[in-house]
PDB file of C-alpha atoms in Angstrom:
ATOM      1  CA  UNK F   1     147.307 126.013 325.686  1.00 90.00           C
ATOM      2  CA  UNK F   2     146.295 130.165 326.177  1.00 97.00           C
ATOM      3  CA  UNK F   3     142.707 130.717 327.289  1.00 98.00           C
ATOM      4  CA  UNK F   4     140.454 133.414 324.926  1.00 98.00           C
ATOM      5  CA  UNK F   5     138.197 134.820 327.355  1.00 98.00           C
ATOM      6  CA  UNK F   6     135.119 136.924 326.881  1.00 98.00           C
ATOM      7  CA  UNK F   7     133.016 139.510 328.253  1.00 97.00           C
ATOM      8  CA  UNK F   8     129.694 139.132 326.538  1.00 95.00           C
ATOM      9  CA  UNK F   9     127.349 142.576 326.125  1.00 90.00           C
ATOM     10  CA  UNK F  10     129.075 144.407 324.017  1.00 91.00           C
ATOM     11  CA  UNK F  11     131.687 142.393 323.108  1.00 96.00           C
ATOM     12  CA  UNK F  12     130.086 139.626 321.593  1.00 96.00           C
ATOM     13  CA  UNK F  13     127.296 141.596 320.143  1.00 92.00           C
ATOM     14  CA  UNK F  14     126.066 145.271 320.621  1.00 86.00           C
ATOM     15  CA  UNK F  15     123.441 143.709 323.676  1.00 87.00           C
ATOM     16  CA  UNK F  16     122.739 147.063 325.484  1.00 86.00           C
ATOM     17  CA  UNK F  17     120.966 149.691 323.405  1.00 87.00           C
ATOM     18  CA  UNK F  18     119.006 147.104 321.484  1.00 88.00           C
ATOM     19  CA  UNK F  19     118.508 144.025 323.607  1.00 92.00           C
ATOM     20  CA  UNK F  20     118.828 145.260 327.108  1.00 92.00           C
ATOM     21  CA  UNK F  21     117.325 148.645 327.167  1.00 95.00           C
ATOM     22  CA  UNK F  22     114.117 147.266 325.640  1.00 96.00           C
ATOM     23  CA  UNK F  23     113.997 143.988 327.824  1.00 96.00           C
ATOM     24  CA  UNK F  24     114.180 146.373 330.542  1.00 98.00           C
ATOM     25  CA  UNK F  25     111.572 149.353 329.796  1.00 98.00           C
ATOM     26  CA  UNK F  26     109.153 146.327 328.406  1.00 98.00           C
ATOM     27  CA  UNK F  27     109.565 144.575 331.887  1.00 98.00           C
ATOM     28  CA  UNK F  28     108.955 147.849 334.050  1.00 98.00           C
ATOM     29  CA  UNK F  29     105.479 148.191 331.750  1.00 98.00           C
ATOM     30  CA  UNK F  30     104.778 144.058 332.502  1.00 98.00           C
ATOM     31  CA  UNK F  31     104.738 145.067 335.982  1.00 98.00           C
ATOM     32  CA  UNK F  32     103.362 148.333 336.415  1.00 97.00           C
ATOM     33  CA  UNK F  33     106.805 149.851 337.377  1.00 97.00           C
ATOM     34  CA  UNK F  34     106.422 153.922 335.922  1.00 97.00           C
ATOM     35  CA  UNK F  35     109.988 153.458 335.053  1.00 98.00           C
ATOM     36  CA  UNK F  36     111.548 154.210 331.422  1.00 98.00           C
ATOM     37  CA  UNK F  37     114.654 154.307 330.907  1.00 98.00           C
ATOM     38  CA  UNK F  38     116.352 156.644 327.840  1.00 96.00           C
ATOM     39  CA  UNK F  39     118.954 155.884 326.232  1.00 93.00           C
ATOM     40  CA  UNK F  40     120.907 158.588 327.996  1.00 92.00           C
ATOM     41  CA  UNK F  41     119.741 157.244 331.646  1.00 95.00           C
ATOM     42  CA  UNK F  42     120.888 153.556 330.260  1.00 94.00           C
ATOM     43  CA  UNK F  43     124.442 155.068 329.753  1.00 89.00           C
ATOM     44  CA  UNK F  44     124.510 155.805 333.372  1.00 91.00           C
ATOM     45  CA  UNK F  45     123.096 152.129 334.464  1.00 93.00           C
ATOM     46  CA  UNK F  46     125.533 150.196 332.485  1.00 87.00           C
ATOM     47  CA  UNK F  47     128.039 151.076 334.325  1.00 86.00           C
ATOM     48  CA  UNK F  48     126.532 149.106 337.777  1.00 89.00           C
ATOM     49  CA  UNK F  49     126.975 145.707 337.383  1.00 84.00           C
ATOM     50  CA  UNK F  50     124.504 142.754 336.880  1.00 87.00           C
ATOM     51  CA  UNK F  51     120.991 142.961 335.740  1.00 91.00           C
ATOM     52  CA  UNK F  52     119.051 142.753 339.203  1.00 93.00           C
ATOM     53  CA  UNK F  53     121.683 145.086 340.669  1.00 94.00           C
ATOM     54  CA  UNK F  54     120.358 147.388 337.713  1.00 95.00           C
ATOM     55  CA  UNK F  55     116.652 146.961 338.334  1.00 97.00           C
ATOM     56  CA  UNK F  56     117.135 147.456 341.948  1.00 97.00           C
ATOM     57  CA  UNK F  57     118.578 151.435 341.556  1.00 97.00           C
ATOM     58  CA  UNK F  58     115.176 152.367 340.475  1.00 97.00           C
ATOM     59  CA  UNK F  59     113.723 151.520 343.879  1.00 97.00           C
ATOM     60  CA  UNK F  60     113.852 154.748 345.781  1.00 96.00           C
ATOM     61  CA  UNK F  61     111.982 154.865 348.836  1.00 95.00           C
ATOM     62  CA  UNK F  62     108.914 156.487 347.269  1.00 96.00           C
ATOM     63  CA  UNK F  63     108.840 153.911 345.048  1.00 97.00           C
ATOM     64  CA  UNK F  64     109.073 151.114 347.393  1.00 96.00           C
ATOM     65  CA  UNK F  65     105.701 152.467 348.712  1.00 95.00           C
ATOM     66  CA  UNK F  66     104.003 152.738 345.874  1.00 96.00           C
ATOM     67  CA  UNK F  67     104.613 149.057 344.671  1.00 96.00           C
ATOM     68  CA  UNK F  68     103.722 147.920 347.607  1.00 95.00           C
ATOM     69  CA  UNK F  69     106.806 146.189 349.003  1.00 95.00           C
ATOM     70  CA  UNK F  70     107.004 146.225 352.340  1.00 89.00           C
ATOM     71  CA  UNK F  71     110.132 144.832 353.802  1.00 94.00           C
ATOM     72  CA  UNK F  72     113.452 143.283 352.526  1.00 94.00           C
ATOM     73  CA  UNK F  73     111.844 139.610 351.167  1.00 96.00           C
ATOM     74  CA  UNK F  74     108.861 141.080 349.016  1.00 95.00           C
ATOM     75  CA  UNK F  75     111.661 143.455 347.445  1.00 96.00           C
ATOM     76  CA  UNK F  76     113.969 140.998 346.714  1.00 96.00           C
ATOM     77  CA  UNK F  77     111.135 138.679 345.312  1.00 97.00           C
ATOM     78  CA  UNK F  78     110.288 141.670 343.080  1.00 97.00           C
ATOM     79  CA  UNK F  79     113.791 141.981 341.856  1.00 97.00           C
ATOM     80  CA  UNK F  80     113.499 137.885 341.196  1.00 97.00           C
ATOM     81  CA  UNK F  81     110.639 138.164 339.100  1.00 98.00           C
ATOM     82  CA  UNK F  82     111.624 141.395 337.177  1.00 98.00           C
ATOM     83  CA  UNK F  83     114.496 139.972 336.167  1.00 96.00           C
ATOM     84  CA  UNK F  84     112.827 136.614 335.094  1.00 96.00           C
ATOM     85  CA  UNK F  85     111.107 138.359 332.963  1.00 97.00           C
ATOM     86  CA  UNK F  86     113.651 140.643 331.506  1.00 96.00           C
ATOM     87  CA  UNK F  87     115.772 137.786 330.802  1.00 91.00           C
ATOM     88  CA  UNK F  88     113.093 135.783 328.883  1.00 94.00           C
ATOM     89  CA  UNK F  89     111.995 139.367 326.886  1.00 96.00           C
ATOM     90  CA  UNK F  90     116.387 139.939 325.866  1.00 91.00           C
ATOM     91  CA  UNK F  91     116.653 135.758 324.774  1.00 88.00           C
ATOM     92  CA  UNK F  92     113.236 136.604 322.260  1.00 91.00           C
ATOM     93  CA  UNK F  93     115.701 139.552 320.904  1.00 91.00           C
ATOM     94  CA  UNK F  94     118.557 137.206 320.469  1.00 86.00           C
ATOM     95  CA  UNK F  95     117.015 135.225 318.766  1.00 84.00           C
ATOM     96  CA  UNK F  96     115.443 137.376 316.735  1.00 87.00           C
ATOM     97  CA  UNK F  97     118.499 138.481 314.814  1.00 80.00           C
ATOM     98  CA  UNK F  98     118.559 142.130 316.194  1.00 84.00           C
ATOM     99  CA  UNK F  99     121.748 142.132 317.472  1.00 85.00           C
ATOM    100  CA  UNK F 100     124.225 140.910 315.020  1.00 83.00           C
ATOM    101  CA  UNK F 101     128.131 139.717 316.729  1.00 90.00           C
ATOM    102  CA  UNK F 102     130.541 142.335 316.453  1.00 94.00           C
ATOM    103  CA  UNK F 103     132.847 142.321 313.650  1.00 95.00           C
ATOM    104  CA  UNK F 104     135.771 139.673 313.803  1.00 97.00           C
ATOM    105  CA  UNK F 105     134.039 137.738 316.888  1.00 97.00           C
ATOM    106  CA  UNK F 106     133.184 134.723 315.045  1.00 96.00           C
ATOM    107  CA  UNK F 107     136.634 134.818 312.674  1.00 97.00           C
ATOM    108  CA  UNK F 108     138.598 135.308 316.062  1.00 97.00           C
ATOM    109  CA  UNK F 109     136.750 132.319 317.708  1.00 98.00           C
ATOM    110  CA  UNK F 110     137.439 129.783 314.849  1.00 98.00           C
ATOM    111  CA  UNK F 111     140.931 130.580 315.085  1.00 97.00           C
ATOM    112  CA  UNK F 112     141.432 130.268 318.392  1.00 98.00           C
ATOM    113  CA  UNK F 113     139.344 126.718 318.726  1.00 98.00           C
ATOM    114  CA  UNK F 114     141.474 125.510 315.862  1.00 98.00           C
ATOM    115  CA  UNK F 115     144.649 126.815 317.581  1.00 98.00           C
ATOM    116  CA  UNK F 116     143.772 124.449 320.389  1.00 98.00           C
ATOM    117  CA  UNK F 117     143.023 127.134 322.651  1.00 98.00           C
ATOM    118  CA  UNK F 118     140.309 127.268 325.599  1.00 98.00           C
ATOM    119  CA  UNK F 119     137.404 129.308 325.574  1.00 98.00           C
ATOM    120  CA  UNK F 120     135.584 131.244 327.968  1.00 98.00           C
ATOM    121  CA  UNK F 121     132.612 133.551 328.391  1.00 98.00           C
ATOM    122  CA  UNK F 122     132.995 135.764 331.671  1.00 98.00           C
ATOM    123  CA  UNK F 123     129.880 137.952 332.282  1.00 95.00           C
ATOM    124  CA  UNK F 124     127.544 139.643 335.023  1.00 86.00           C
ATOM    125  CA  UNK F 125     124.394 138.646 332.972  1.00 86.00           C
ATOM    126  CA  UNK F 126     122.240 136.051 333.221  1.00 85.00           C
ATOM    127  CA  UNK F 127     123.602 132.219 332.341  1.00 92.00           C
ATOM    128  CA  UNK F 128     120.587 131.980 329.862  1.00 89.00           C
ATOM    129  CA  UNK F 129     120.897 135.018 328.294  1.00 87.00           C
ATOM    130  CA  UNK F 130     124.641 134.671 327.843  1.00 92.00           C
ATOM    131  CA  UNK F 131     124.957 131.335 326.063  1.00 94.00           C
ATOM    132  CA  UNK F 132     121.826 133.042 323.821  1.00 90.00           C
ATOM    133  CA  UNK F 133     124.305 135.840 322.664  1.00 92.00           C
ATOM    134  CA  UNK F 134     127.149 133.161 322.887  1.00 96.00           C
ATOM    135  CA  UNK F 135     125.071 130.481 320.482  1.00 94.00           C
ATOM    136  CA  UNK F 136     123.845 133.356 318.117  1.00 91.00           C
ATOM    137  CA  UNK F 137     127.752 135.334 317.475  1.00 94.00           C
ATOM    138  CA  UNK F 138     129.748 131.983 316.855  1.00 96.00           C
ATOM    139  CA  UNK F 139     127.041 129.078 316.085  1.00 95.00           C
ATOM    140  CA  UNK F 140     126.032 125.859 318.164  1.00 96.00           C
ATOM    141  CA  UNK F 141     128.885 124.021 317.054  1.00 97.00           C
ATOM    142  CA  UNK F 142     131.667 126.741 318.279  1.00 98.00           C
ATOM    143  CA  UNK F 143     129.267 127.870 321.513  1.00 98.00           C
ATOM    144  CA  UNK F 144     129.725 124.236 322.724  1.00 98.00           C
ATOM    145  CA  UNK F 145     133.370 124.591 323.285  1.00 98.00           C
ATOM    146  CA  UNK F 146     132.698 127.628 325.541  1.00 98.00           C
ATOM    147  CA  UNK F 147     132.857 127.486 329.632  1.00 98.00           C
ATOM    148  CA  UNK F 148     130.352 130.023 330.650  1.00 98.00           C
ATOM    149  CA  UNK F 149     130.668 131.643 333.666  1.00 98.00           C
ATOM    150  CA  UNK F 150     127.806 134.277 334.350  1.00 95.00           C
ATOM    151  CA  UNK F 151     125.454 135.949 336.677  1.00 86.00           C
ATOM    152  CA  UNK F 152     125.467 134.828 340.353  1.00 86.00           C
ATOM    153  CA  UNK F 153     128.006 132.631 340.332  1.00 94.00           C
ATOM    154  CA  UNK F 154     130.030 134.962 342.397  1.00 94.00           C
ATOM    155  CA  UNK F 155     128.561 136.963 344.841  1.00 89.00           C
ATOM    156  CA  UNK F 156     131.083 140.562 344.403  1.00 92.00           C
ATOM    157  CA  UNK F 157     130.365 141.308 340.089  1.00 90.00           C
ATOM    158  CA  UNK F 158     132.598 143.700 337.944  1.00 93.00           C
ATOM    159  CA  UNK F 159     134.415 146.071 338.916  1.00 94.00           C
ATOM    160  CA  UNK F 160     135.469 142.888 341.304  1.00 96.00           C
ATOM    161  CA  UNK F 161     137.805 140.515 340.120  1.00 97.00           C
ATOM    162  CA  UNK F 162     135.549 137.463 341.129  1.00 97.00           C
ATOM    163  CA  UNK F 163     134.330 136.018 338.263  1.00 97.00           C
ATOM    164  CA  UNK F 164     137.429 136.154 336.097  1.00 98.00           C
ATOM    165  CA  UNK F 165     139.137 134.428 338.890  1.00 98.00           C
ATOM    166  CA  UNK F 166     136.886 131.877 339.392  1.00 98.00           C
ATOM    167  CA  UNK F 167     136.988 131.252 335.479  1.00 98.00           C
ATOM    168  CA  UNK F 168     140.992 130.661 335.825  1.00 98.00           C
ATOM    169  CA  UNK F 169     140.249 128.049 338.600  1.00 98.00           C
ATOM    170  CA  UNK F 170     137.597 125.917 336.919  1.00 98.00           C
ATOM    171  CA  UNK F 171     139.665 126.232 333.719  1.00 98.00           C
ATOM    172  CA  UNK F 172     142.972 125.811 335.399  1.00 98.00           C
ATOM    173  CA  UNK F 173     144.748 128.104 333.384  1.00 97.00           C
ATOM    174  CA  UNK F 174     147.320 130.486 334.799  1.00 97.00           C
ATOM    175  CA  UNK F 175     146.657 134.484 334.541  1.00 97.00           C
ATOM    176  CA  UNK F 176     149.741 134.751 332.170  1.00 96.00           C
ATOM    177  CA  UNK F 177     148.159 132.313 329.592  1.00 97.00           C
ATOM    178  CA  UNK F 178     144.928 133.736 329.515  1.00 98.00           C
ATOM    179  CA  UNK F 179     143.680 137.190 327.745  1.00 98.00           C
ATOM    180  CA  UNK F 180     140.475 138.851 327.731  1.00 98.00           C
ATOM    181  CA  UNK F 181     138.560 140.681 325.487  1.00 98.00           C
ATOM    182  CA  UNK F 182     136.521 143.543 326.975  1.00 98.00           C
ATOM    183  CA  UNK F 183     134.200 146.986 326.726  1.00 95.00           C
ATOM    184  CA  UNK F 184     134.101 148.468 330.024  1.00 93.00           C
ATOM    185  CA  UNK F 185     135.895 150.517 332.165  1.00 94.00           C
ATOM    186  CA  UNK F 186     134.405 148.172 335.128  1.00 93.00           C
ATOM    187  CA  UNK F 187     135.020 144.367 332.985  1.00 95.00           C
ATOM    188  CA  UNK F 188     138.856 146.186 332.049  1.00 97.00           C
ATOM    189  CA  UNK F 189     139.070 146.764 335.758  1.00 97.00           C
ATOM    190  CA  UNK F 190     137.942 142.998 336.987  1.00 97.00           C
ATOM    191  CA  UNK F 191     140.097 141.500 334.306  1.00 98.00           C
ATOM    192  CA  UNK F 192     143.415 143.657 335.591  1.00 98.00           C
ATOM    193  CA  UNK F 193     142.532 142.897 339.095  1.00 98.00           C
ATOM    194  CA  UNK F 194     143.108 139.318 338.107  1.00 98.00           C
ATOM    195  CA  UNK F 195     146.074 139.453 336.671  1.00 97.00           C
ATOM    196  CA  UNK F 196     144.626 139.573 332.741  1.00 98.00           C
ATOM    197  CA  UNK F 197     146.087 141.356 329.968  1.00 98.00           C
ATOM    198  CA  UNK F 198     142.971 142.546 328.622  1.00 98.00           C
ATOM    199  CA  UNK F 199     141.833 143.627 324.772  1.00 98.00           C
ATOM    200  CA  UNK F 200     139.042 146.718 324.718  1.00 98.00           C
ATOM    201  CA  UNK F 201     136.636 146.478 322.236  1.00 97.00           C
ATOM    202  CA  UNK F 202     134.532 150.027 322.953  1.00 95.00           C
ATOM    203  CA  UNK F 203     130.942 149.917 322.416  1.00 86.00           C
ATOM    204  CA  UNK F 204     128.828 152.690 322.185  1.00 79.00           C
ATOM    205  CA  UNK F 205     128.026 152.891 325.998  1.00 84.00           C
ATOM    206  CA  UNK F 206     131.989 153.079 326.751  1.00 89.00           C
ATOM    207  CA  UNK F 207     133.919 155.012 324.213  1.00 87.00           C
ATOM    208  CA  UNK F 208     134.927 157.459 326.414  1.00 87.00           C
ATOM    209  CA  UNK F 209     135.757 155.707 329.367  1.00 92.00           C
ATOM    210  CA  UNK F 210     139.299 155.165 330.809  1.00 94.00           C
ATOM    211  CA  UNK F 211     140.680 152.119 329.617  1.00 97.00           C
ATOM    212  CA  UNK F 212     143.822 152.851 331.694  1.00 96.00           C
ATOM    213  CA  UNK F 213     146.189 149.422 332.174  1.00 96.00           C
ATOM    214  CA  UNK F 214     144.534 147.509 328.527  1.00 98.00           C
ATOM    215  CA  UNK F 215     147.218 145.872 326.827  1.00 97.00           C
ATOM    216  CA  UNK F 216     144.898 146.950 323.609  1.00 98.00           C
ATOM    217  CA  UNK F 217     142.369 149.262 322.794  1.00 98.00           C
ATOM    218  CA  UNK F 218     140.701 148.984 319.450  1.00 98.00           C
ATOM    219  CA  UNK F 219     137.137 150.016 317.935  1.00 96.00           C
ATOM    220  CA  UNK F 220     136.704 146.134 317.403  1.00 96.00           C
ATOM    221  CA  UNK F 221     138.497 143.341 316.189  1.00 97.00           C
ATOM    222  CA  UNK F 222     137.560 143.728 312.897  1.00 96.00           C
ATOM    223  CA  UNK F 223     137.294 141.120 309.798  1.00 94.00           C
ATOM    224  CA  UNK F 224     139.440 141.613 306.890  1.00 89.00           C
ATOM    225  CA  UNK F 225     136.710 142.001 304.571  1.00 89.00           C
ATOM    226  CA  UNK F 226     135.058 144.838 306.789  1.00 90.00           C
ATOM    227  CA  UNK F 227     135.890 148.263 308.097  1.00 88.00           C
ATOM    228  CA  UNK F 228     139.668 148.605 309.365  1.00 89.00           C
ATOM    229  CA  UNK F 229     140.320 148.435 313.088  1.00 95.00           C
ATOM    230  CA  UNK F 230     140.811 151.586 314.640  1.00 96.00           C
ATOM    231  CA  UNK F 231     143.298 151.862 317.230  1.00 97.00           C
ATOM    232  CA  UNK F 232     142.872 153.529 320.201  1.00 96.00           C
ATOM    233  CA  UNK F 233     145.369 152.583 322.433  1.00 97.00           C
ATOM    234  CA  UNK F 234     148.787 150.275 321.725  1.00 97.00           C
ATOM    235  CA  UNK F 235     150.598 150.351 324.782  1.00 96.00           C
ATOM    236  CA  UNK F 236     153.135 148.004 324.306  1.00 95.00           C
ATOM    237  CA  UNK F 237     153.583 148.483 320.352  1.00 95.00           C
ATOM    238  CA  UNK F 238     151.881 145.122 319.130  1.00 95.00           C
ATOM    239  CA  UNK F 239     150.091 146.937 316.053  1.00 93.00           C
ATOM    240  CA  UNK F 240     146.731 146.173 314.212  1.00 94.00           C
ATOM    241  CA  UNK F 241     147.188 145.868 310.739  1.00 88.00           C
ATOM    242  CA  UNK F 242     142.873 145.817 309.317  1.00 90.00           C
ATOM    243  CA  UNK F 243     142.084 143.098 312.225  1.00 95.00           C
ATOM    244  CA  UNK F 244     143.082 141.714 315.332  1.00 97.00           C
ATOM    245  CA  UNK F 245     144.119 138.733 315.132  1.00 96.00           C
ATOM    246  CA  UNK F 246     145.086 135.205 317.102  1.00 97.00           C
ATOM    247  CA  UNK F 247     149.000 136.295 316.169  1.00 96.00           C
ATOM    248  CA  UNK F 248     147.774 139.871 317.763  1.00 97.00           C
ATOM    249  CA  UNK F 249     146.871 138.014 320.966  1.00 97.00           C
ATOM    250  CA  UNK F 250     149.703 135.873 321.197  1.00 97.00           C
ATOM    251  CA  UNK F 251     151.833 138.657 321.128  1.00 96.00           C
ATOM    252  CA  UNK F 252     150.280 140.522 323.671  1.00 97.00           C
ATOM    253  CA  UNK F 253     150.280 137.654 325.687  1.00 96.00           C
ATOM    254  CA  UNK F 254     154.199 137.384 325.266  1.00 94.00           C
ATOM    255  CA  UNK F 255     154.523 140.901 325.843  1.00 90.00           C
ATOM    256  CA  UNK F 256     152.416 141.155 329.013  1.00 77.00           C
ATOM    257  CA  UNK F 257     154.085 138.303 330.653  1.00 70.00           C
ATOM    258  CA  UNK F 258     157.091 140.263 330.531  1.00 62.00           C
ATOM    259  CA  UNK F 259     156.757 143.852 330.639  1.00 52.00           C
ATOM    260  CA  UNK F 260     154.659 146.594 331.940  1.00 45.00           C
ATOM    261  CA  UNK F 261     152.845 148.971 329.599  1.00 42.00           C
ATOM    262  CA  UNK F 262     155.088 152.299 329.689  1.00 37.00           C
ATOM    263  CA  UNK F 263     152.096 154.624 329.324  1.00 34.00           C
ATOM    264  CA  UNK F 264     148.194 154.641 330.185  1.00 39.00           C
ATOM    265  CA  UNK F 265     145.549 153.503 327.993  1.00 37.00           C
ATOM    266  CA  UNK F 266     142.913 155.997 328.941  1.00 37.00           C
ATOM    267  CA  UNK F 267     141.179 157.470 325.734  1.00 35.00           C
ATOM    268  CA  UNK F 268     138.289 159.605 327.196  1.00 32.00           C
TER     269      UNK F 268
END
């Protein structure tokens, strides 16, 4: 059976603005770290993959000084417990309800577990803080049927094709039965790399970045009941009538399989 595989900030739920950005600014005040990111500076850092990777731009050499780390180990044991920390700060705004799943998530997953068809979380974040996003968007009983493949589990993250590649081994699916949902320029890129015909769903952080080589590009995937999907890009003619749905997918997968988009999907 086809594979549904996800990235998980911003796809699953709108993580960055409200669940990362905080856990990150609260962290750098935990520590004494006179680092704040705004919202404008957290536009820029999303687009470097993994949390640590993140946390470790800030240290300029300056700063490295004035924290008092003094050689490679007592940095990286910084970076260790920063992100500890973050992570248990973005699970207490899970679970808090402040970041509700993007529309059609939950609809989309049903359909596809009762399809028969494997499902997947592929992410740069942190295992713990993935499966919290994962559990609160589709519910306990749906989040068990997930793999979950996330943070360190491959040295090279997104942009690289690593993790999505390792998520096709484990599962032992083949690239042309699997399809991704996405909402970067960088997760787009890892997912193509692999051989993945790839859905955007654009978040705030990536509207304007070049989704060039997505089989789709759409504002979200939508629920009937809820705002109509915008499409952004529909390279290979599938069309979104109000939603995406599994039909949607299958049909991309068909098409994908068997012919090249004709034009680029880039929509900044």
């Amino acid at each position: 059976m086809p594979a549904l595989i996800f990235d998980c900030d911003g796809v699953l739920a709108d993580t960055e603005q409200y669940g990362h950005l905080p856990a990150f600014n609260q962290t750098f005040t935990d520590f004494g770290v006179p680092v704040q990111w705004s919202v404008d500076e957290y536009a820029e850092k999303v687009k470097i993959g993994g949390g640590k990777e993140r946390m470790r731009s800030i240290l300029t050499p300056a700063l490295v000084a004035e924290l008092g780390l003094d050689d490679d180990a007592s940095t990286d044991a910084a970076i260790l417990a920063w992100h500890k920390r973050k992570t248990e700060i973005y699970k207490g705004l899970v679970e808090s309800g402040v970041m509700p799943a993007r529309p059609g998530i939950a609809r989309i997953v049903q359909e596809a577990h009762d399809a028969g068809w494997t499902l997947a979380v592929a992410s740069t974040s942190a295992e713990p803080a993935v499966r919290a996003v994962l559990t609160h968007a589709v519910g306990e009983d749906l989040a068990a049927h997930f793999a979950v493949f996330a943070g360190d589990v491959v040295p090279a993250k997104k942009p690289a094709p690593d993790i999505y590649l390792l998520a096709l081994k484990d599962l032992g699916v083949a690239a042309e039965d699997a399809i991704v949902v996405e909402d970067s320029g960088n997760g787009l890129r890892a997912a193509v790399a692999a051989g993945l015909a790839t859905v955007v769903t654009v978040s705030g952080f990536t509207r304007e970045e070049d989704f060039t080589g997505a089989a789709l590009v759409v504002s979200s995937l939508g629920d009937p009941d809820g705002e109509p999907v915008e499409v952004l890009a529909d390279p290979h003619g599938v069309g979104v009538s109000g939603s995406v749905t599994l039909a949607t997918l299958k049909a991309l997968l068909d098409t994908s399989s068997t012919a090249a988009p004709s034009t680029g999907t880039e929509t900044s």
